[in-house]
mmCIF file of C-alpha atoms and ligand atoms in Angstrom:
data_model
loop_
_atom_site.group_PDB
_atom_site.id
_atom_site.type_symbol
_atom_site.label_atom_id
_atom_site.label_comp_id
_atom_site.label_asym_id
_atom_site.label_seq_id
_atom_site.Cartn_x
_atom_site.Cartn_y
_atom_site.Cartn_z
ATOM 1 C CA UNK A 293 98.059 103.191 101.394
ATOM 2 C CA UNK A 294 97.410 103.454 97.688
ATOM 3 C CA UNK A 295 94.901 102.389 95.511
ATOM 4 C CA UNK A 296 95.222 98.571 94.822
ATOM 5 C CA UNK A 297 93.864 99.259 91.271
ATOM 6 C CA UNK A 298 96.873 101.726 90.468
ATOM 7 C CA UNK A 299 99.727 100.105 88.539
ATOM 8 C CA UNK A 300 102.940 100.903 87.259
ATOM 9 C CA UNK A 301 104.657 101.035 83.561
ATOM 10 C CA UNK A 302 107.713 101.506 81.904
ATOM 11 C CA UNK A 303 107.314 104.030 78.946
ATOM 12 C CA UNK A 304 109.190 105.397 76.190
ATOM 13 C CA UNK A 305 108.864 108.422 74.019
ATOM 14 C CA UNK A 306 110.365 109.817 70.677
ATOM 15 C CA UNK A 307 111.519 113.566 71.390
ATOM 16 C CA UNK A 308 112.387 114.073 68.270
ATOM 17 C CA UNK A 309 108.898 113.244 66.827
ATOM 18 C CA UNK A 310 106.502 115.783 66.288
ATOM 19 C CA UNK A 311 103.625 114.522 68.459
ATOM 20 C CA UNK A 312 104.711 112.774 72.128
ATOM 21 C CA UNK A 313 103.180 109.249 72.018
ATOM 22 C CA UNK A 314 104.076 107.362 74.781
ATOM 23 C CA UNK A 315 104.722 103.483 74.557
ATOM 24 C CA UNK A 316 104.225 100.771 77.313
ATOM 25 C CA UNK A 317 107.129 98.942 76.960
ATOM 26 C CA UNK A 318 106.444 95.053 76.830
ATOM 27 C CA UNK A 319 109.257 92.606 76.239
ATOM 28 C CA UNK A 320 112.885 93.598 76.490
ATOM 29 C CA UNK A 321 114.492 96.336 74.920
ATOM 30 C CA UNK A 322 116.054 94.422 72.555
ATOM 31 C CA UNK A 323 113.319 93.990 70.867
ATOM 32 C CA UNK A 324 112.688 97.190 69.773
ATOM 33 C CA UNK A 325 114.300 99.551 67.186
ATOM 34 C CA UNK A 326 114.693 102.869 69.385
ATOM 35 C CA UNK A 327 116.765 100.743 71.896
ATOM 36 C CA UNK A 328 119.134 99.071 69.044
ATOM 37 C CA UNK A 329 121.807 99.690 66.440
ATOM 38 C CA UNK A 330 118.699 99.408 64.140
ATOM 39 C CA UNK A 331 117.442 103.585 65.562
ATOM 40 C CA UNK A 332 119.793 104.313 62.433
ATOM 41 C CA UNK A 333 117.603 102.973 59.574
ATOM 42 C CA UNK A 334 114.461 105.295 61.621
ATOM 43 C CA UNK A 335 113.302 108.258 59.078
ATOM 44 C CA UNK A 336 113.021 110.301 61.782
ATOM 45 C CA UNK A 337 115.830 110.622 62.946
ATOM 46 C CA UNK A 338 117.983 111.022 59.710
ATOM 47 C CA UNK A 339 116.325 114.433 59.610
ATOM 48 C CA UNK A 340 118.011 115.357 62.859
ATOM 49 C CA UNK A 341 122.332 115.398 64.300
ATOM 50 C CA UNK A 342 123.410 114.687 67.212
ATOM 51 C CA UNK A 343 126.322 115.826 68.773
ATOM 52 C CA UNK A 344 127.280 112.518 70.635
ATOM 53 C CA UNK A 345 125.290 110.194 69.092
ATOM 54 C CA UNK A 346 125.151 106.728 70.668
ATOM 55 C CA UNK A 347 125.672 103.289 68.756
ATOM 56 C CA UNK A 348 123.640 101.058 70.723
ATOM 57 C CA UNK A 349 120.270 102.831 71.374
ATOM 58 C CA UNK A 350 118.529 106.237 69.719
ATOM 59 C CA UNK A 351 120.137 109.324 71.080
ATOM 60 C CA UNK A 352 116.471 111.062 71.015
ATOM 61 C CA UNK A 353 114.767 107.650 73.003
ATOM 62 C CA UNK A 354 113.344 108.883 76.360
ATOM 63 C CA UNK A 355 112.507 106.134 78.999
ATOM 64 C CA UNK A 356 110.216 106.647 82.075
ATOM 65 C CA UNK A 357 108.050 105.795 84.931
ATOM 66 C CA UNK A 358 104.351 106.112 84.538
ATOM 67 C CA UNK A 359 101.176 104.907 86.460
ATOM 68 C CA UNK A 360 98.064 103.809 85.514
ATOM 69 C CA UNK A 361 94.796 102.941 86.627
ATOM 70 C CA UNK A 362 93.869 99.108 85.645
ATOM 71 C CA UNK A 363 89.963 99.830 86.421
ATOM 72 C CA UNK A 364 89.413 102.478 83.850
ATOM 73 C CA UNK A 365 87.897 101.966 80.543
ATOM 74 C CA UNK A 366 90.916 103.655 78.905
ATOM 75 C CA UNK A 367 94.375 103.356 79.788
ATOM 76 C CA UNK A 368 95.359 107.065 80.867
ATOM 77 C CA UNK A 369 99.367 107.411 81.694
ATOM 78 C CA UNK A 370 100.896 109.498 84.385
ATOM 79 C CA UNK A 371 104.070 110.774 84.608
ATOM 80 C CA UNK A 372 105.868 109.328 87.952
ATOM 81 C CA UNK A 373 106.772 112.488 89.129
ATOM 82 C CA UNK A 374 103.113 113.472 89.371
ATOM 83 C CA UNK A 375 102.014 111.287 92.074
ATOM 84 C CA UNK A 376 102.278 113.459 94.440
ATOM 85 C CA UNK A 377 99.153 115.151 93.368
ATOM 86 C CA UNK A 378 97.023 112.208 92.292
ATOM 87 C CA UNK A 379 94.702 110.789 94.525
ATOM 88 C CA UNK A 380 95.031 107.000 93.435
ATOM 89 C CA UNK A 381 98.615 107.166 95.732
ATOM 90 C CA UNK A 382 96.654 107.865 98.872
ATOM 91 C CA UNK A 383 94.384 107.459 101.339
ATOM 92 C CA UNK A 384 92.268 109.568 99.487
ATOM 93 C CA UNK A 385 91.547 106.839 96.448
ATOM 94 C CA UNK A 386 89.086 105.074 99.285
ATOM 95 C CA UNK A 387 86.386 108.011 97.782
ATOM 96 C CA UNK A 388 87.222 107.632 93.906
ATOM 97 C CA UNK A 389 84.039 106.249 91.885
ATOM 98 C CA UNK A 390 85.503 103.720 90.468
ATOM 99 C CA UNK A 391 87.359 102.016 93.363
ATOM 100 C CA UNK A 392 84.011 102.509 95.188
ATOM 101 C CA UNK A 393 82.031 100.584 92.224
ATOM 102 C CA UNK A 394 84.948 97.853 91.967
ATOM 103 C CA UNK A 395 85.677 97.558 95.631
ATOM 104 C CA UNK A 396 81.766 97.017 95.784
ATOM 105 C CA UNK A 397 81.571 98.744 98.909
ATOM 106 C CA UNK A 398 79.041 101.682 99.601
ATOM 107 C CA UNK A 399 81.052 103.351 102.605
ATOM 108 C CA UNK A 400 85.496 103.473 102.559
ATOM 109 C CA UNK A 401 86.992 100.151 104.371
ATOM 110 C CA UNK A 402 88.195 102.217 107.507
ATOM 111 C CA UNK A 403 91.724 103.351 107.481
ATOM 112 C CA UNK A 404 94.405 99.736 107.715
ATOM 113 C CA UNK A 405 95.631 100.036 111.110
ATOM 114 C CA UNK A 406 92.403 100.787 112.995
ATOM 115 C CA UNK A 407 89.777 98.134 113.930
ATOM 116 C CA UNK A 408 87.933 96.470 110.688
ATOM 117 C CA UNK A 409 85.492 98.401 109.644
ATOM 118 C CA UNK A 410 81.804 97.971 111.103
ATOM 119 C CA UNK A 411 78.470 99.625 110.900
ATOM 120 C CA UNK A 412 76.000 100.285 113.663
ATOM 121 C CA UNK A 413 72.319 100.553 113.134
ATOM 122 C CA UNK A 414 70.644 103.380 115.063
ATOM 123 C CA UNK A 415 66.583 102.751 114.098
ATOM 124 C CA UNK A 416 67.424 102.196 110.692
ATOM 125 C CA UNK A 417 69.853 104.929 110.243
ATOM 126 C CA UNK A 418 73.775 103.323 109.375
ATOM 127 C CA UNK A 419 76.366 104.790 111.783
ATOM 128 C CA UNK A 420 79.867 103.339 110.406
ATOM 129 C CA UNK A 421 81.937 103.354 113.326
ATOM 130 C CA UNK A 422 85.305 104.365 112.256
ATOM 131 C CA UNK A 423 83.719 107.899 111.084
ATOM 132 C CA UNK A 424 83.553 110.895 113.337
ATOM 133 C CA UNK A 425 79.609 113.052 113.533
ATOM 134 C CA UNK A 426 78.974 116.657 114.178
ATOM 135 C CA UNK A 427 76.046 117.304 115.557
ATOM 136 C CA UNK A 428 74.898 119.628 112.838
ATOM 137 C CA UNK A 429 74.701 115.859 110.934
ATOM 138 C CA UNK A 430 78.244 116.442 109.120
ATOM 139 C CA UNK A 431 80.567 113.093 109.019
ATOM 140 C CA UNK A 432 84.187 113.312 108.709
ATOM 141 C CA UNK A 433 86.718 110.710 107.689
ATOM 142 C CA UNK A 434 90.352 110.853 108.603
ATOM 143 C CA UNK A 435 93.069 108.359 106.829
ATOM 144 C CA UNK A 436 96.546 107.789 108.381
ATOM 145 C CA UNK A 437 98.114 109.899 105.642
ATOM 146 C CA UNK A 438 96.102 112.690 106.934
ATOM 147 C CA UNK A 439 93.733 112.633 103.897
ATOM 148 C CA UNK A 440 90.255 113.645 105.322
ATOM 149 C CA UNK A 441 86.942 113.739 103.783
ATOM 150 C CA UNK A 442 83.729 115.276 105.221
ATOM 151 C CA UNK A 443 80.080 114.768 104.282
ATOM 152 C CA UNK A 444 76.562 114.854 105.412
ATOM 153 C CA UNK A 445 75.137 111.555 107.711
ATOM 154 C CA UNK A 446 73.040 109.136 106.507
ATOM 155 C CA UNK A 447 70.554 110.516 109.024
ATOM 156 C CA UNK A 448 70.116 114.195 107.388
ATOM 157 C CA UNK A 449 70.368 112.571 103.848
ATOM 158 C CA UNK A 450 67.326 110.016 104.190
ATOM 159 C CA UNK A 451 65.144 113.512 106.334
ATOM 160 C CA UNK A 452 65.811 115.755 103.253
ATOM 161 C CA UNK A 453 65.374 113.020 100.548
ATOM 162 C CA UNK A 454 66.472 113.358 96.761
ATOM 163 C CA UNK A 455 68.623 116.622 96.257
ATOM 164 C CA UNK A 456 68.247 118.882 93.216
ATOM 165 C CA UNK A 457 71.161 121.267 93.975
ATOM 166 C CA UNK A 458 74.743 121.224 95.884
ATOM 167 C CA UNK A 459 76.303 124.357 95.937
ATOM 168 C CA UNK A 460 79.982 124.956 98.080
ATOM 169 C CA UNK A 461 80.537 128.046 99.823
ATOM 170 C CA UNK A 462 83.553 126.947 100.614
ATOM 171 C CA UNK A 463 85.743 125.213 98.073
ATOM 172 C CA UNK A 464 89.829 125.794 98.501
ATOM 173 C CA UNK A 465 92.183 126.443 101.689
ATOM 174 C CA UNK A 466 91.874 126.511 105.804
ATOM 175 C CA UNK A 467 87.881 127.525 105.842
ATOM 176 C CA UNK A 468 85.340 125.579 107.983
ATOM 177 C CA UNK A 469 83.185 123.528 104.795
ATOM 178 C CA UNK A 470 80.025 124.563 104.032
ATOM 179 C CA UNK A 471 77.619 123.909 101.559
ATOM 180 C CA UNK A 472 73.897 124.715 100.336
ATOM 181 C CA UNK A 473 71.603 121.934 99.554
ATOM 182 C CA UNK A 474 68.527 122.611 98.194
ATOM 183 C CA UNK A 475 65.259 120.389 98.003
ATOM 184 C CA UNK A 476 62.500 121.684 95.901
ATOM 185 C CA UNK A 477 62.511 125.637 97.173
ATOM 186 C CA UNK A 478 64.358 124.815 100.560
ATOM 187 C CA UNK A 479 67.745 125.779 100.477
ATOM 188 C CA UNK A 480 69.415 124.123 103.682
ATOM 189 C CA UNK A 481 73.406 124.917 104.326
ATOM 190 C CA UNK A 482 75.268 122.677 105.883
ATOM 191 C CA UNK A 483 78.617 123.182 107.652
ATOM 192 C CA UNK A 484 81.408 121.143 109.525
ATOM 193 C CA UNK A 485 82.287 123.023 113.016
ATOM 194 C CA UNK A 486 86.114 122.916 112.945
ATOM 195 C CA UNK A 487 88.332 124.046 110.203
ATOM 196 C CA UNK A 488 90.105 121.905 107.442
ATOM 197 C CA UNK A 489 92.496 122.566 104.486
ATOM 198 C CA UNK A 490 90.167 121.853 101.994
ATOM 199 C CA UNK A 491 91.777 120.695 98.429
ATOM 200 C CA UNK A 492 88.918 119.885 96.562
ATOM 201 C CA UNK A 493 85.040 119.647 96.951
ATOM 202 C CA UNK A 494 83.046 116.628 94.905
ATOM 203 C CA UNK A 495 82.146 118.088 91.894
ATOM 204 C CA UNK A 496 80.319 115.364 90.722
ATOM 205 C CA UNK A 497 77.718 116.567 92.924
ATOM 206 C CA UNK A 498 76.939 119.301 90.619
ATOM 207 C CA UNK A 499 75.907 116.677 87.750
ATOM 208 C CA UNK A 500 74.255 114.325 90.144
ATOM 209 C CA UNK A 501 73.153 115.791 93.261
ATOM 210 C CA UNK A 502 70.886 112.889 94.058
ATOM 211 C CA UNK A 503 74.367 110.310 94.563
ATOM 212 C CA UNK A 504 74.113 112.387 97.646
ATOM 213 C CA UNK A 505 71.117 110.565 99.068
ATOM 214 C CA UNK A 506 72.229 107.570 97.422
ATOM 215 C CA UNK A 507 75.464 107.062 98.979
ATOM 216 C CA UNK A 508 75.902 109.665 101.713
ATOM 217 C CA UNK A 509 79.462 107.821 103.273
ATOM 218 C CA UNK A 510 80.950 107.103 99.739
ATOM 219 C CA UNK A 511 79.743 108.618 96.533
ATOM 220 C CA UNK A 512 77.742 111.703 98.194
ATOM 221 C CA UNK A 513 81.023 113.115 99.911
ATOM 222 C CA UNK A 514 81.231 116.710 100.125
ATOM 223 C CA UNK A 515 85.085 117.777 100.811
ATOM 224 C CA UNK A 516 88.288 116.503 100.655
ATOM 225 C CA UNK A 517 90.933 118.134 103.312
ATOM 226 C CA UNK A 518 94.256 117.372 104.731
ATOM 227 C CA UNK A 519 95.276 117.057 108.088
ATOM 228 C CA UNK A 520 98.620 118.305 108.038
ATOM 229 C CA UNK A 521 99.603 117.604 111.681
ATOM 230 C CA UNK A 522 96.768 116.178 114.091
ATOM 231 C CA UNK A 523 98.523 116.965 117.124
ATOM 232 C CA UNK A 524 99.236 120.651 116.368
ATOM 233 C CA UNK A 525 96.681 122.954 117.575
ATOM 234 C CA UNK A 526 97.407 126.874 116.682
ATOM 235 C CA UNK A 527 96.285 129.237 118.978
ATOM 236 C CA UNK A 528 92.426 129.330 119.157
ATOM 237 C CA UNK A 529 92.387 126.577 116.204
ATOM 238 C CA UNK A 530 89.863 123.928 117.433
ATOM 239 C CA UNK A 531 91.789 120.677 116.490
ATOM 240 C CA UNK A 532 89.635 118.487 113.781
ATOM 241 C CA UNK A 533 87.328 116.432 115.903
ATOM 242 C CA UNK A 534 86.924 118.419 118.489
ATOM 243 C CA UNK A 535 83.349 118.625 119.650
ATOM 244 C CA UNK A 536 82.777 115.207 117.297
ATOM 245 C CA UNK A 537 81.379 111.750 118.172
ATOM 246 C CA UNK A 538 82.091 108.143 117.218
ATOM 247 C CA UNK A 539 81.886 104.352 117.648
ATOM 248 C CA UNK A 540 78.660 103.966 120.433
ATOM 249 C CA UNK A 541 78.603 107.555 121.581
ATOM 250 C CA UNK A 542 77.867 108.392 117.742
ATOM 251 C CA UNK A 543 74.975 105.584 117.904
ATOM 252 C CA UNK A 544 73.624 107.015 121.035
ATOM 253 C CA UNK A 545 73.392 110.432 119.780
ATOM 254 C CA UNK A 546 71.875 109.259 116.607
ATOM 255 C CA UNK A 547 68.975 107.142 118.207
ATOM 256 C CA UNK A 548 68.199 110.203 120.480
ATOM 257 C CA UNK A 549 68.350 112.559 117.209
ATOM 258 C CA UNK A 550 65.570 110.055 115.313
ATOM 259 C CA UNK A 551 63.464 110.457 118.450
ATOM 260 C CA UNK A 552 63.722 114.391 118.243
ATOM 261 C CA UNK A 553 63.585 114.577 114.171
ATOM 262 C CA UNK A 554 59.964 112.243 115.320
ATOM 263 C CA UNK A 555 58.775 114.946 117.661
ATOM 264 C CA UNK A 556 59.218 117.594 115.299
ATOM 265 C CA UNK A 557 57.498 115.976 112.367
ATOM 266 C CA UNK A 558 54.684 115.392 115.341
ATOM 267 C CA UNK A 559 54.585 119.177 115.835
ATOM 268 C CA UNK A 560 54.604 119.716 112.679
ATOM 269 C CA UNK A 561 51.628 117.738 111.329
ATOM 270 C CA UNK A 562 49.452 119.201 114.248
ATOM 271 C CA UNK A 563 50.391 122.895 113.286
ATOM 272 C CA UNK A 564 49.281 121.405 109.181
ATOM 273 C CA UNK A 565 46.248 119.840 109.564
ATOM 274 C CA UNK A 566 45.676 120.422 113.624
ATOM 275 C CA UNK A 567 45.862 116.548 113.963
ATOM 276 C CA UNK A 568 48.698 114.441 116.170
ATOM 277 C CA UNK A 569 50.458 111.710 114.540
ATOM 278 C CA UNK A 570 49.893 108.275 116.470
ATOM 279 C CA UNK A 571 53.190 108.281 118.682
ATOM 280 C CA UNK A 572 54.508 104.962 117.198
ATOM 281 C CA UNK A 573 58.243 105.666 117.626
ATOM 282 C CA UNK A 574 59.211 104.907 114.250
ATOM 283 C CA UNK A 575 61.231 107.396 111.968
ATOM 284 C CA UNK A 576 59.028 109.716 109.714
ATOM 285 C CA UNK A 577 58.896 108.556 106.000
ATOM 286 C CA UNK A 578 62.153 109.486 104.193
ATOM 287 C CA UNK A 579 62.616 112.928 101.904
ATOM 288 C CA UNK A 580 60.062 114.701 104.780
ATOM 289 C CA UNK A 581 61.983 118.092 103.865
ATOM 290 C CA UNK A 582 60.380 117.187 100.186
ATOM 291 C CA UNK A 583 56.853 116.574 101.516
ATOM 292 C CA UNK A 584 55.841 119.467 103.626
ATOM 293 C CA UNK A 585 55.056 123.200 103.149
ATOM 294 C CA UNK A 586 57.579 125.567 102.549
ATOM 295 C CA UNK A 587 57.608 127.541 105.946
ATOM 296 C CA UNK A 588 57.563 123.773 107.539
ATOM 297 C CA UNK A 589 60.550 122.369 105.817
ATOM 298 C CA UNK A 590 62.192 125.537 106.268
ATOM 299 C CA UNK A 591 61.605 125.519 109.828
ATOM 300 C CA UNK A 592 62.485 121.544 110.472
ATOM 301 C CA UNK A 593 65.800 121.636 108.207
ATOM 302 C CA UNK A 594 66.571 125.141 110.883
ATOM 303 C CA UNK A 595 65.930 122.961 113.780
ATOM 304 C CA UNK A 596 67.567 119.175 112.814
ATOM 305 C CA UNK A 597 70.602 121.802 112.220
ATOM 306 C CA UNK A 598 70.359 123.452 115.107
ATOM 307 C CA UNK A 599 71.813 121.192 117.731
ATOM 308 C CA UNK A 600 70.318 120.974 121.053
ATOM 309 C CA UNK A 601 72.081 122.360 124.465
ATOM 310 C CA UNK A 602 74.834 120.469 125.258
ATOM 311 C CA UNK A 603 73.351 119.114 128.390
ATOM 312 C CA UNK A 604 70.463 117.176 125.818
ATOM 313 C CA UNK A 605 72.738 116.503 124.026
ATOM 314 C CA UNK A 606 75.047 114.238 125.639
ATOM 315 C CA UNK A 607 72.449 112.768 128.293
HETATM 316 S S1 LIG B 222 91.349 106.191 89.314
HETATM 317 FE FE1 LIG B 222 90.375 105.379 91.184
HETATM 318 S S2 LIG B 222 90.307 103.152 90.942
HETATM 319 FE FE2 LIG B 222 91.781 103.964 89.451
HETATM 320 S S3 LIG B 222 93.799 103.835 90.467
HETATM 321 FE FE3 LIG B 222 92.991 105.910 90.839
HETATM 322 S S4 LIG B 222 91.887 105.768 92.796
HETATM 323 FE FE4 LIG B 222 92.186 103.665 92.043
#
């Protein structure tokens, strides 16, 4: 599915002018001089012969197909033939800024033909249900076209709170994505388990690393990937979501990873200060990465990253 804010135009260009201006066409063609008898009075194009020059409409009038995007500030055209490579024609326009800020939505609608798109709640954390988790706390979204994107969960986001620094390690081709985040002097890399074709990473990241935190299923995506063939598995290639969970399975997992992330912060203040925290079963405060000692946060990030036997895991 495209993007519902892309549109389509009729333009026309002068290739016999100097500079190539191109011109929404409005009314009919009639009305204009390129596309009438009239092209003959144009200065331009007395300068210039043509060897079969037509009486109806400017020889050196070129008409084409261009798109658009209706939700920018500035009206950008095109070409047709390069829509191939734009991501307003795909799935992939669900992650664009500005059809996130029009579409007033802070996580993609899931893809049209699976079930409308709902969020669970796993103590406070948001687990959208048409998403697929890793268990080193990496999300990853796959469209019908095959258009994937991957990020970090809401979950690892709120733990290491505002982010100064996103760095890729991995940024074109069949790799498995990685990336460095860093939070004060705690650099913490992040990496999906199974490898994609990545085609581009979110730069905007580099600008404004904190969108991460802010939006961690729209704006704070990491990598965008392609899918080429879902049912296709090479030979040793682990196919996309293997090893991934979703829907309730995904909400279990979560609830039993805010009741570990609690024990370590527990273990964590008694090896600080040699005092317990009261067992209260809420979450820890967010941005805890941010507020403890170096060697601490270094140690948590290593273990909320570190999944737990499988056995743990899936109880
Ligand atoms: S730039 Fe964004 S909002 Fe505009 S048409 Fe493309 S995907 Fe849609």
């Amino acid at each position: 599915m495209r993007c519902p804010f892309l549109r389509e135009a009729h333009v026309q260009s002068c290739q016999a002018s100097p500079i190539r201006k191109q011109i929404v066409r409005t009314g009919s063609a009639t009305d204009e001089r390129c596309a009438t008898a009239a092209w003959h009075e144009c200065s331009v194009v007395r300068e210039l012969s043509e060897e079969h020059p037509s009486a109806s409409s400017c020889p050196f009038r070129m008409e084409s197909l261009a798109q658009y995007c209706s939700a920018a500030p500035v009206m950008k055209l095109i070409p047709w033939s390069d829509q191939a490579f734009s991501r307003c024609g795909s799935e992939a326009h669900r992650y664009c800024d500005l059809y996130l800020a029009l579409a007033k939505t802070s996580a993609p609608a899931a893809a049209p033909e699976e079930a409308p798109p709902r969020s669970d709640d796993a103590d406070g954390i948001p687990v959208p249900q048409w998403l697929w988790f890793a268990p080193g706390h990496t999300w990853l979204s796959v469209a019908s076209d095959g258009v994937c994107h991957i990020g970090v969960d809401a979950f690892l986001a709120r733990t290491l709170g505002g982010i100064d620094r996103v760095q890729f390690v991995t940024t074109k081709g069949l790799e498995r994505p990685a990336a460095v985040l860093t939070v004060r002097d705690v650099d913490v890399t992040v990496s999906f388990p199974n490898p994609v074709f990545i085609t581009a990473v979110n730069g905007a990241l580099r600008a404004d690393p904190a969108r991460l935190a802010r939006d961690p299923y729209g704006l704070g995506w990491l990598f965008e990937g392609i899918v080429r063939d879902r049912s296709a598995v090479p030979n040793g290639t682990p196919r996309i979501t293997d090893g991934l969970l979703r829907g309730e399975a995904a909400t279990a997992w979560m609830r039993r990873e805010t009741l570990r992330l609690r024990a370590l912060a527990e273990d964590a203040a008694e090896r600080i200060s040699g005092v317990r925290l009261a067992a209260d079963g809420g979450l820890p405060e967010p941005a805890l990465v941010r507020t403890l000692p170096h060697a601490e946060a270094l140690r948590l990030s290593h273990l909320l990253l570190s999944p737990p036997p499988d056995e743990e895991r899936y109880s």
